[in-house]
């Protein structure tokens, strides 16, 4: 792998802490089983070259072709840490840091644009789609040029050397943790703090990038709680994060409120995610599962593997008439036309004797946080409602006592999921 850094800044090498007169501008460091070499090509260009000894970045040790050592995002991240770790401090600290041999601080000298390029960068994930990399949508200055297979040319532009390096490291970080072909990396608090500092050093990073960082990188609720205040402070506390992703948040919300002494009907059960979580937590009552799509093979597999005798697959909706118990209707209504959704809710109202009905659906007002404008959150949605429209729909159909909730992260008072728990008449 070769990383090329370029800037017209006359203090470029000073910012990098590299002296072109030391050992002819060469720096050598051990990295895993190889050697990373830094070379001051000129006053305005610096190269980092990695020469591997033996399979330092290859998950499959039996493979004799160690191509990952030429293009691994984890290697890019490691090289940047080895040579430029001093640029990862908080901006407020760096701005006041004086470079002794110049008697100037970073604010005075780091004022010119910088580019960082990698000729071959490996991406093996859904984050590159329709000829665009996901982070390019949210952070400017990130360009990918597809070469062949999963190999891309990567170019990062920053207004300063610090900004370019921090963008570069964030791209390497996210790419590594979303690649299917990746070396396992231990995530400790130091690692988390370093990259949170990079986030907060950059201006205008949107909510969704922070969301991806929490869901993809953080390993435990305790770790999340430790750093949550820093993440929310970036948005002046207009954002409140939760540890679980949007789908998990819905499951947690409903499963925490389910009465374990009463049977459940999962209407539009899909692949039985709710049953799996409830079963894991010791739910023993009858659990009726219905969906227009035939998920019976999945139900039968769960019944056999988990010895879940309480799971009952329902073939026809007519079998659900006069059902008595709790009903889950989670992320179902938006997969129908609006009129069909109303008819479904009315059918449940008139044909079952539910004790509590749980309904969730996406709040379309949250979609702006995904950089979405007119499109629905998922391609198979026929409509999406604002929270106000959802409340109006539920109140129109159900005169019953009910409680409305927002589920998931909260951005300026808006949640990704609208939810209601409707009580029996």
Tab-separated table of C-alpha atoms in Angstrom:
chain	number	residue	atom	x	y	z
A	1	UNK	CA	0.000	0.000	0.000
A	2	UNK	CA	1.108	3.548	-0.783
A	3	UNK	CA	-0.534	6.586	0.801
A	4	UNK	CA	0.280	9.901	-0.864
A	5	UNK	CA	-0.158	13.197	0.986
A	6	UNK	CA	0.157	16.489	-0.904
A	7	UNK	CA	-0.206	20.151	-0.014
A	8	UNK	CA	1.084	23.474	-1.330
A	9	UNK	CA	1.574	24.608	2.255
A	10	UNK	CA	5.222	25.644	2.740
A	11	UNK	CA	4.973	24.264	6.295
A	12	UNK	CA	3.580	20.910	5.089
A	13	UNK	CA	6.377	18.700	6.461
A	14	UNK	CA	6.488	20.689	9.684
A	15	UNK	CA	2.778	19.977	10.239
A	16	UNK	CA	3.466	16.270	9.668
A	17	UNK	CA	6.475	16.409	12.054
A	18	UNK	CA	8.739	15.098	9.301
A	19	UNK	CA	12.262	16.411	8.720
A	20	UNK	CA	13.457	15.955	5.107
A	21	UNK	CA	17.082	16.228	6.265
A	22	UNK	CA	16.893	13.231	8.615
A	23	UNK	CA	18.090	9.981	6.992
A	24	UNK	CA	17.333	11.485	3.582
A	25	UNK	CA	13.715	11.960	4.597
A	26	UNK	CA	13.107	8.259	5.357
A	27	UNK	CA	11.342	6.925	8.461
A	28	UNK	CA	10.983	3.189	9.099
A	29	UNK	CA	8.687	1.566	11.664
A	30	UNK	CA	7.632	-1.998	12.349
A	31	UNK	CA	3.945	-2.684	11.783
A	32	UNK	CA	2.616	-6.158	12.497
A	33	UNK	CA	4.845	-8.515	10.450
A	34	UNK	CA	5.938	-5.833	8.026
A	35	UNK	CA	7.568	-2.421	7.798
A	36	UNK	CA	5.980	0.919	7.052
A	37	UNK	CA	8.254	3.476	5.409
A	38	UNK	CA	7.678	7.225	5.381
A	39	UNK	CA	9.355	9.171	2.577
A	40	UNK	CA	9.533	12.954	2.208
A	41	UNK	CA	9.375	13.045	-1.594
A	42	UNK	CA	9.517	16.843	-1.650
A	43	UNK	CA	8.604	19.818	0.489
A	44	UNK	CA	4.982	19.383	-0.613
A	45	UNK	CA	4.580	15.606	-0.894
A	46	UNK	CA	4.874	12.741	1.581
A	47	UNK	CA	4.472	9.009	0.919
A	48	UNK	CA	3.789	6.113	3.289
A	49	UNK	CA	4.679	2.661	1.936
A	50	UNK	CA	3.943	-0.672	3.614
A	51	UNK	CA	6.074	-3.743	2.899
A	52	UNK	CA	4.671	-6.880	4.445
A	53	UNK	CA	6.643	-9.815	5.711
A	54	UNK	CA	3.869	-12.372	6.149
A	55	UNK	CA	0.079	-12.075	5.969
A	56	UNK	CA	-0.286	-9.141	8.383
A	57	UNK	CA	-3.748	-8.195	7.118
A	58	UNK	CA	-5.072	-11.463	5.740
A	59	UNK	CA	-7.987	-13.123	7.595
A	60	UNK	CA	-7.438	-16.417	5.750
A	61	UNK	CA	-3.999	-17.611	6.740
A	62	UNK	CA	-4.085	-20.441	4.218
A	63	UNK	CA	-4.302	-18.028	1.305
A	64	UNK	CA	-0.844	-17.489	-0.170
A	65	UNK	CA	-1.767	-14.246	-1.939
A	66	UNK	CA	-1.739	-11.550	0.714
A	67	UNK	CA	-3.452	-8.877	-1.390
A	68	UNK	CA	-4.984	-7.244	1.705
A	69	UNK	CA	-1.580	-5.852	2.657
A	70	UNK	CA	-1.786	-3.709	-0.470
A	71	UNK	CA	-5.294	-2.333	-0.011
A	72	UNK	CA	-6.733	-3.018	3.473
A	73	UNK	CA	-8.588	-0.085	5.101
A	74	UNK	CA	-7.352	-1.339	8.478
A	75	UNK	CA	-3.779	-1.030	7.205
A	76	UNK	CA	-4.516	2.541	6.076
A	77	UNK	CA	-5.875	3.283	9.538
A	78	UNK	CA	-2.814	1.751	11.225
A	79	UNK	CA	-0.356	3.645	9.014
A	80	UNK	CA	-2.062	6.961	9.739
A	81	UNK	CA	-1.937	6.220	13.463
A	82	UNK	CA	1.748	5.260	13.343
A	83	UNK	CA	2.879	8.408	11.509
A	84	UNK	CA	0.311	11.118	12.212
A	85	UNK	CA	-1.212	10.367	15.597
A	86	UNK	CA	-0.329	13.876	16.773
A	87	UNK	CA	-2.908	15.285	14.333
A	88	UNK	CA	-5.766	13.471	16.069
A	89	UNK	CA	-5.915	15.762	19.085
A	90	UNK	CA	-8.811	18.104	19.669
A	91	UNK	CA	-8.751	21.179	17.455
A	92	UNK	CA	-8.676	23.479	20.479
A	93	UNK	CA	-5.526	21.729	21.716
A	94	UNK	CA	-3.790	21.658	18.329
A	95	UNK	CA	-4.603	25.290	17.636
A	96	UNK	CA	-2.626	26.311	20.705
A	97	UNK	CA	0.183	23.779	20.229
A	98	UNK	CA	3.421	25.554	19.307
A	99	UNK	CA	5.824	23.844	16.896
A	100	UNK	CA	9.064	24.623	18.695
A	101	UNK	CA	11.389	24.992	15.702
A	102	UNK	CA	9.016	27.446	14.024
A	103	UNK	CA	7.715	29.182	17.130
A	104	UNK	CA	4.273	29.083	15.481
A	105	UNK	CA	1.074	27.203	16.356
A	106	UNK	CA	-1.101	25.103	14.033
A	107	UNK	CA	-3.648	27.879	13.601
A	108	UNK	CA	-0.943	30.029	12.063
A	109	UNK	CA	0.560	27.473	9.684
A	110	UNK	CA	-2.084	24.810	8.859
A	111	UNK	CA	-4.046	27.033	6.498
A	112	UNK	CA	-3.700	25.383	3.060
A	113	UNK	CA	-5.622	22.597	1.323
A	114	UNK	CA	-4.384	19.005	1.485
A	115	UNK	CA	-5.132	15.841	-0.500
A	116	UNK	CA	-4.568	12.234	0.503
A	117	UNK	CA	-4.677	9.448	-2.073
A	118	UNK	CA	-4.515	5.645	-2.094
A	119	UNK	CA	-4.205	3.963	-5.473
A	120	UNK	CA	-5.895	0.727	-4.348
A	121	UNK	CA	-8.429	0.724	-1.512
A	122	UNK	CA	-10.533	-2.356	-0.703
A	123	UNK	CA	-14.312	-1.988	-0.154
A	124	UNK	CA	-16.470	-5.085	0.198
A	125	UNK	CA	-19.775	-3.847	1.593
A	126	UNK	CA	-23.127	-2.360	0.717
A	127	UNK	CA	-21.727	1.071	1.519
A	128	UNK	CA	-20.679	1.470	-2.126
A	129	UNK	CA	-23.857	1.421	-4.183
A	130	UNK	CA	-24.951	2.980	-7.475
A	131	UNK	CA	-21.417	4.266	-8.052
A	132	UNK	CA	-21.394	6.209	-4.808
A	133	UNK	CA	-19.849	5.621	-1.401
A	134	UNK	CA	-22.212	6.168	1.520
A	135	UNK	CA	-19.966	8.562	3.456
A	136	UNK	CA	-19.534	10.742	0.363
A	137	UNK	CA	-23.200	11.610	0.794
A	138	UNK	CA	-22.596	13.029	4.255
A	139	UNK	CA	-18.975	14.271	4.288
A	140	UNK	CA	-17.609	16.351	1.417
A	141	UNK	CA	-14.177	15.799	-0.081
A	142	UNK	CA	-14.411	11.974	-0.365
A	143	UNK	CA	-13.994	10.598	-3.898
A	144	UNK	CA	-13.855	6.968	-5.018
A	145	UNK	CA	-12.855	5.744	-8.457
A	146	UNK	CA	-13.862	2.142	-9.143
A	147	UNK	CA	-11.086	0.058	-10.670
A	148	UNK	CA	-11.866	-3.650	-10.678
A	149	UNK	CA	-13.791	-5.935	-8.342
A	150	UNK	CA	-13.716	-4.471	-4.845
A	151	UNK	CA	-10.720	-2.228	-5.516
A	152	UNK	CA	-11.065	1.543	-5.691
A	153	UNK	CA	-8.891	4.595	-5.953
A	154	UNK	CA	-9.510	6.820	-2.918
A	155	UNK	CA	-8.963	10.580	-2.768
A	156	UNK	CA	-9.601	12.783	0.251
A	157	UNK	CA	-9.627	16.586	0.177
A	158	UNK	CA	-9.432	18.783	3.250
A	159	UNK	CA	-9.260	22.524	3.850
A	160	UNK	CA	-6.239	21.836	6.081
A	161	UNK	CA	-3.823	18.966	6.656
A	162	UNK	CA	-5.584	18.154	9.919
A	163	UNK	CA	-9.009	18.038	8.295
A	164	UNK	CA	-7.815	15.832	5.428
A	165	UNK	CA	-6.155	13.391	7.827
A	166	UNK	CA	-9.220	13.157	10.067
A	167	UNK	CA	-11.534	12.551	7.100
A	168	UNK	CA	-9.125	9.947	5.781
A	169	UNK	CA	-9.049	8.053	9.075
A	170	UNK	CA	-12.842	8.104	9.399
A	171	UNK	CA	-13.222	6.643	5.897
A	172	UNK	CA	-10.689	3.919	6.732
A	173	UNK	CA	-12.447	3.261	10.051
A	174	UNK	CA	-15.958	2.879	8.628
A	175	UNK	CA	-14.785	0.920	5.596
A	176	UNK	CA	-12.926	-1.595	7.732
A	177	UNK	CA	-15.835	-2.198	10.093
A	178	UNK	CA	-18.384	-2.591	7.305
A	179	UNK	CA	-16.286	-4.785	5.021
A	180	UNK	CA	-17.288	-8.447	4.972
A	181	UNK	CA	-13.658	-9.375	4.444
A	182	UNK	CA	-12.131	-7.872	7.567
A	183	UNK	CA	-9.666	-8.674	10.317
A	184	UNK	CA	-11.264	-8.611	13.765
A	185	UNK	CA	-10.284	-5.504	15.683
A	186	UNK	CA	-10.543	-5.033	19.431
A	187	UNK	CA	-12.381	-1.809	20.256
A	188	UNK	CA	-11.244	-0.261	23.528
A	189	UNK	CA	-12.194	3.084	25.045
A	190	UNK	CA	-9.020	4.756	23.778
A	191	UNK	CA	-9.896	3.791	20.201
A	192	UNK	CA	-13.446	5.118	20.613
A	193	UNK	CA	-12.282	8.388	22.163
A	194	UNK	CA	-9.743	9.002	19.411
A	195	UNK	CA	-12.339	8.729	16.681
A	196	UNK	CA	-14.958	10.718	18.550
A	197	UNK	CA	-12.350	13.481	18.690
A	198	UNK	CA	-12.037	13.271	14.896
A	199	UNK	CA	-15.795	13.598	14.525
A	200	UNK	CA	-16.043	16.589	16.801
A	201	UNK	CA	-13.068	18.265	15.108
A	202	UNK	CA	-14.971	18.324	11.813
A	203	UNK	CA	-17.852	20.730	11.337
A	204	UNK	CA	-21.245	19.838	9.934
A	205	UNK	CA	-21.100	16.054	10.377
A	206	UNK	CA	-24.773	14.979	10.235
A	207	UNK	CA	-26.645	12.863	12.748
A	208	UNK	CA	-26.654	9.748	10.586
A	209	UNK	CA	-22.856	9.412	10.566
A	210	UNK	CA	-22.860	9.460	14.368
A	211	UNK	CA	-25.686	6.898	14.289
A	212	UNK	CA	-23.556	4.616	12.097
A	213	UNK	CA	-20.563	5.084	14.398
A	214	UNK	CA	-22.561	4.018	17.466
A	215	UNK	CA	-24.225	1.055	15.794
A	216	UNK	CA	-21.173	-0.225	13.892
A	217	UNK	CA	-18.257	0.532	16.183
A	218	UNK	CA	-19.366	0.598	19.808
A	219	UNK	CA	-19.375	-2.821	21.410
A	220	UNK	CA	-21.331	-2.497	24.650
A	221	UNK	CA	-24.053	-0.401	26.322
A	222	UNK	CA	-21.555	0.584	29.032
A	223	UNK	CA	-19.138	1.920	26.431
A	224	UNK	CA	-21.993	3.805	24.776
A	225	UNK	CA	-23.145	5.391	28.034
A	226	UNK	CA	-19.611	6.564	28.763
A	227	UNK	CA	-19.297	8.504	25.509
A	228	UNK	CA	-22.942	9.435	24.919
A	229	UNK	CA	-22.601	12.949	26.478
A	230	UNK	CA	-19.772	13.855	24.074
A	231	UNK	CA	-21.761	12.703	21.060
A	232	UNK	CA	-24.862	14.630	22.078
A	233	UNK	CA	-22.864	17.746	22.973
A	234	UNK	CA	-21.754	17.986	19.313
A	235	UNK	CA	-25.406	18.722	18.471
A	236	UNK	CA	-25.902	21.048	21.457
A	237	UNK	CA	-28.022	18.263	22.974
A	238	UNK	CA	-30.667	18.575	20.242
A	239	UNK	CA	-30.029	14.870	19.630
A	240	UNK	CA	-30.549	12.080	22.151
A	241	UNK	CA	-28.939	8.785	21.134
A	242	UNK	CA	-29.846	5.264	22.198
A	243	UNK	CA	-27.520	2.269	21.932
A	244	UNK	CA	-29.769	0.054	19.823
A	245	UNK	CA	-30.434	0.640	16.120
A	246	UNK	CA	-33.882	1.576	14.820
A	247	UNK	CA	-35.054	-2.027	14.338
A	248	UNK	CA	-33.663	-3.213	17.672
A	249	UNK	CA	-35.197	-0.221	19.433
A	250	UNK	CA	-38.648	-1.219	18.184
A	251	UNK	CA	-38.142	-4.790	19.350
A	252	UNK	CA	-36.918	-3.660	22.753
A	253	UNK	CA	-39.797	-1.233	23.137
A	254	UNK	CA	-42.476	-3.849	22.475
A	255	UNK	CA	-40.824	-6.794	24.204
A	256	UNK	CA	-40.278	-4.814	27.398
A	257	UNK	CA	-44.007	-4.020	27.535
A	258	UNK	CA	-45.375	-7.464	26.620
A	259	UNK	CA	-47.233	-9.249	29.429
A	260	UNK	CA	-45.517	-12.631	29.808
A	261	UNK	CA	-48.667	-14.117	31.350
A	262	UNK	CA	-50.815	-13.559	28.278
A	263	UNK	CA	-50.714	-15.017	24.764
A	264	UNK	CA	-49.559	-13.016	21.750
A	265	UNK	CA	-50.583	-12.680	18.121
A	266	UNK	CA	-47.811	-11.380	15.857
A	267	UNK	CA	-49.716	-10.042	12.833
A	268	UNK	CA	-47.288	-9.649	9.936
A	269	UNK	CA	-44.629	-11.580	11.837
A	270	UNK	CA	-41.971	-11.681	9.089
A	271	UNK	CA	-39.056	-13.857	10.152
A	272	UNK	CA	-40.305	-13.963	13.761
A	273	UNK	CA	-37.816	-11.511	15.235
A	274	UNK	CA	-40.166	-10.638	18.091
A	275	UNK	CA	-40.761	-14.263	18.999
A	276	UNK	CA	-37.035	-14.988	19.021
A	277	UNK	CA	-36.380	-12.183	21.500
A	278	UNK	CA	-39.357	-13.033	23.712
A	279	UNK	CA	-38.500	-16.735	23.661
A	280	UNK	CA	-34.926	-15.910	24.659
A	281	UNK	CA	-36.325	-13.982	27.620
A	282	UNK	CA	-38.511	-16.850	28.758
A	283	UNK	CA	-41.907	-16.218	27.168
A	284	UNK	CA	-43.945	-19.442	27.580
A	285	UNK	CA	-47.481	-18.474	26.585
A	286	UNK	CA	-48.953	-19.353	23.193
A	287	UNK	CA	-47.498	-17.220	20.395
A	288	UNK	CA	-49.555	-17.077	17.208
A	289	UNK	CA	-47.673	-15.994	14.076
A	290	UNK	CA	-49.361	-14.816	10.879
A	291	UNK	CA	-48.021	-13.261	7.680
A	292	UNK	CA	-49.229	-12.989	4.102
A	293	UNK	CA	-45.796	-14.272	3.055
A	294	UNK	CA	-45.237	-17.959	3.789
A	295	UNK	CA	-42.707	-17.994	6.620
A	296	UNK	CA	-43.909	-21.391	7.836
A	297	UNK	CA	-40.504	-23.064	7.069
A	298	UNK	CA	-38.793	-20.535	9.335
A	299	UNK	CA	-41.407	-21.103	12.049
A	300	UNK	CA	-40.966	-24.865	11.826
A	301	UNK	CA	-37.187	-24.517	12.003
A	302	UNK	CA	-37.483	-22.405	15.144
A	303	UNK	CA	-39.933	-24.865	16.654
A	304	UNK	CA	-37.471	-27.713	16.079
A	305	UNK	CA	-34.234	-25.958	17.100
A	306	UNK	CA	-35.601	-24.090	20.109
A	307	UNK	CA	-38.167	-26.732	21.136
A	308	UNK	CA	-40.690	-23.924	20.983
A	309	UNK	CA	-43.950	-25.794	21.373
A	310	UNK	CA	-45.775	-22.543	22.134
A	311	UNK	CA	-45.154	-21.139	18.625
A	312	UNK	CA	-48.211	-21.624	16.400
A	313	UNK	CA	-48.179	-20.780	12.692
A	314	UNK	CA	-51.502	-19.454	11.354
A	315	UNK	CA	-52.339	-20.141	7.709
A	316	UNK	CA	-55.394	-17.921	7.143
A	317	UNK	CA	-56.464	-14.610	8.586
A	318	UNK	CA	-59.956	-16.020	9.232
A	319	UNK	CA	-58.442	-18.237	11.931
A	320	UNK	CA	-57.644	-15.097	13.920
A	321	UNK	CA	-61.239	-14.011	14.421
A	322	UNK	CA	-62.156	-13.608	18.076
A	323	UNK	CA	-58.506	-13.853	19.127
A	324	UNK	CA	-58.125	-12.784	22.748
A	325	UNK	CA	-54.754	-11.484	23.923
A	326	UNK	CA	-51.991	-9.114	22.930
A	327	UNK	CA	-51.458	-8.221	19.265
A	328	UNK	CA	-48.226	-6.980	17.700
A	329	UNK	CA	-48.613	-5.024	14.446
A	330	UNK	CA	-45.081	-3.727	13.987
A	331	UNK	CA	-43.910	-2.129	10.707
A	332	UNK	CA	-46.840	-3.647	8.826
A	333	UNK	CA	-49.295	-0.948	7.833
A	334	UNK	CA	-46.862	0.963	5.582
A	335	UNK	CA	-46.444	-2.144	3.377
A	336	UNK	CA	-50.054	-1.691	2.189
A	337	UNK	CA	-51.868	1.124	0.471
A	338	UNK	CA	-53.222	3.677	2.917
A	339	UNK	CA	-56.793	2.443	2.411
A	340	UNK	CA	-55.718	-1.179	2.892
A	341	UNK	CA	-53.907	-0.189	6.085
A	342	UNK	CA	-57.060	1.467	7.421
A	343	UNK	CA	-59.089	-1.616	6.515
A	344	UNK	CA	-56.583	-3.842	8.330
A	345	UNK	CA	-56.770	-1.760	11.502
A	346	UNK	CA	-60.579	-1.745	11.338
A	347	UNK	CA	-60.586	-5.536	10.827
A	348	UNK	CA	-58.464	-6.021	13.944
A	349	UNK	CA	-60.709	-3.634	15.867
A	350	UNK	CA	-63.908	-5.424	14.834
A	351	UNK	CA	-62.778	-9.070	14.669
A	352	UNK	CA	-60.484	-9.561	17.665
A	353	UNK	CA	-60.750	-9.060	21.394
A	354	UNK	CA	-57.273	-7.714	21.964
A	355	UNK	CA	-56.205	-6.781	25.460
A	356	UNK	CA	-53.482	-4.522	24.036
A	357	UNK	CA	-52.569	-3.696	20.453
A	358	UNK	CA	-49.006	-2.578	19.678
A	359	UNK	CA	-48.657	-0.622	16.421
A	360	UNK	CA	-45.422	0.883	15.049
A	361	UNK	CA	-44.622	2.609	11.772
A	362	UNK	CA	-41.857	4.900	10.457
A	363	UNK	CA	-42.211	8.624	11.095
A	364	UNK	CA	-41.601	10.230	7.697
A	365	UNK	CA	-40.517	13.498	9.329
A	366	UNK	CA	-37.385	11.706	10.541
A	367	UNK	CA	-36.304	10.777	7.002
A	368	UNK	CA	-34.555	14.101	6.531
A	369	UNK	CA	-31.930	12.805	8.982
A	370	UNK	CA	-31.125	10.072	6.457
A	371	UNK	CA	-30.647	12.736	3.760
A	372	UNK	CA	-33.940	11.592	2.199
A	373	UNK	CA	-36.427	14.047	0.700
A	374	UNK	CA	-39.302	12.580	-1.309
A	375	UNK	CA	-38.441	8.867	-1.255
A	376	UNK	CA	-39.748	6.409	1.326
A	377	UNK	CA	-37.416	4.887	3.891
A	378	UNK	CA	-37.632	1.478	2.210
A	379	UNK	CA	-38.523	0.551	-1.359
A	380	UNK	CA	-41.360	-1.775	-0.291
A	381	UNK	CA	-43.265	0.955	1.588
A	382	UNK	CA	-46.478	2.168	-0.041
A	383	UNK	CA	-46.853	5.190	2.229
A	384	UNK	CA	-45.295	6.757	5.314
A	385	UNK	CA	-46.947	9.005	7.892
A	386	UNK	CA	-45.768	11.865	10.023
A	387	UNK	CA	-46.316	11.363	13.732
A	388	UNK	CA	-49.263	13.766	13.631
A	389	UNK	CA	-50.850	11.819	10.758
A	390	UNK	CA	-50.288	8.534	12.600
A	391	UNK	CA	-51.946	9.875	15.750
A	392	UNK	CA	-54.900	11.117	13.703
A	393	UNK	CA	-55.299	7.730	11.959
A	394	UNK	CA	-55.236	5.765	15.207
A	395	UNK	CA	-57.640	8.149	16.956
A	396	UNK	CA	-60.044	7.963	13.998
A	397	UNK	CA	-60.266	4.161	14.190
A	398	UNK	CA	-59.796	3.395	17.888
A	399	UNK	CA	-61.802	5.253	20.561
A	400	UNK	CA	-60.048	3.031	23.124
A	401	UNK	CA	-57.649	4.342	25.794
A	402	UNK	CA	-54.175	4.532	24.282
A	403	UNK	CA	-50.627	5.824	24.772
A	404	UNK	CA	-48.404	7.196	21.994
A	405	UNK	CA	-44.598	6.935	21.991
A	406	UNK	CA	-41.544	7.882	19.972
A	407	UNK	CA	-39.035	5.032	19.657
A	408	UNK	CA	-35.281	5.216	18.965
A	409	UNK	CA	-32.967	8.209	18.710
A	410	UNK	CA	-34.529	11.640	19.042
A	411	UNK	CA	-33.472	14.495	16.754
A	412	UNK	CA	-35.036	17.838	17.655
A	413	UNK	CA	-38.066	16.109	19.113
A	414	UNK	CA	-38.618	13.704	16.198
A	415	UNK	CA	-38.160	9.920	16.436
A	416	UNK	CA	-37.570	7.393	13.635
A	417	UNK	CA	-40.523	5.271	14.780
A	418	UNK	CA	-44.041	6.246	15.839
A	419	UNK	CA	-45.666	3.785	18.239
A	420	UNK	CA	-48.924	3.350	20.084
A	421	UNK	CA	-50.229	0.898	22.671
A	422	UNK	CA	-54.025	0.644	22.399
A	423	UNK	CA	-55.884	-0.803	25.382
A	424	UNK	CA	-58.959	-2.990	25.209
A	425	UNK	CA	-62.323	-1.241	24.968
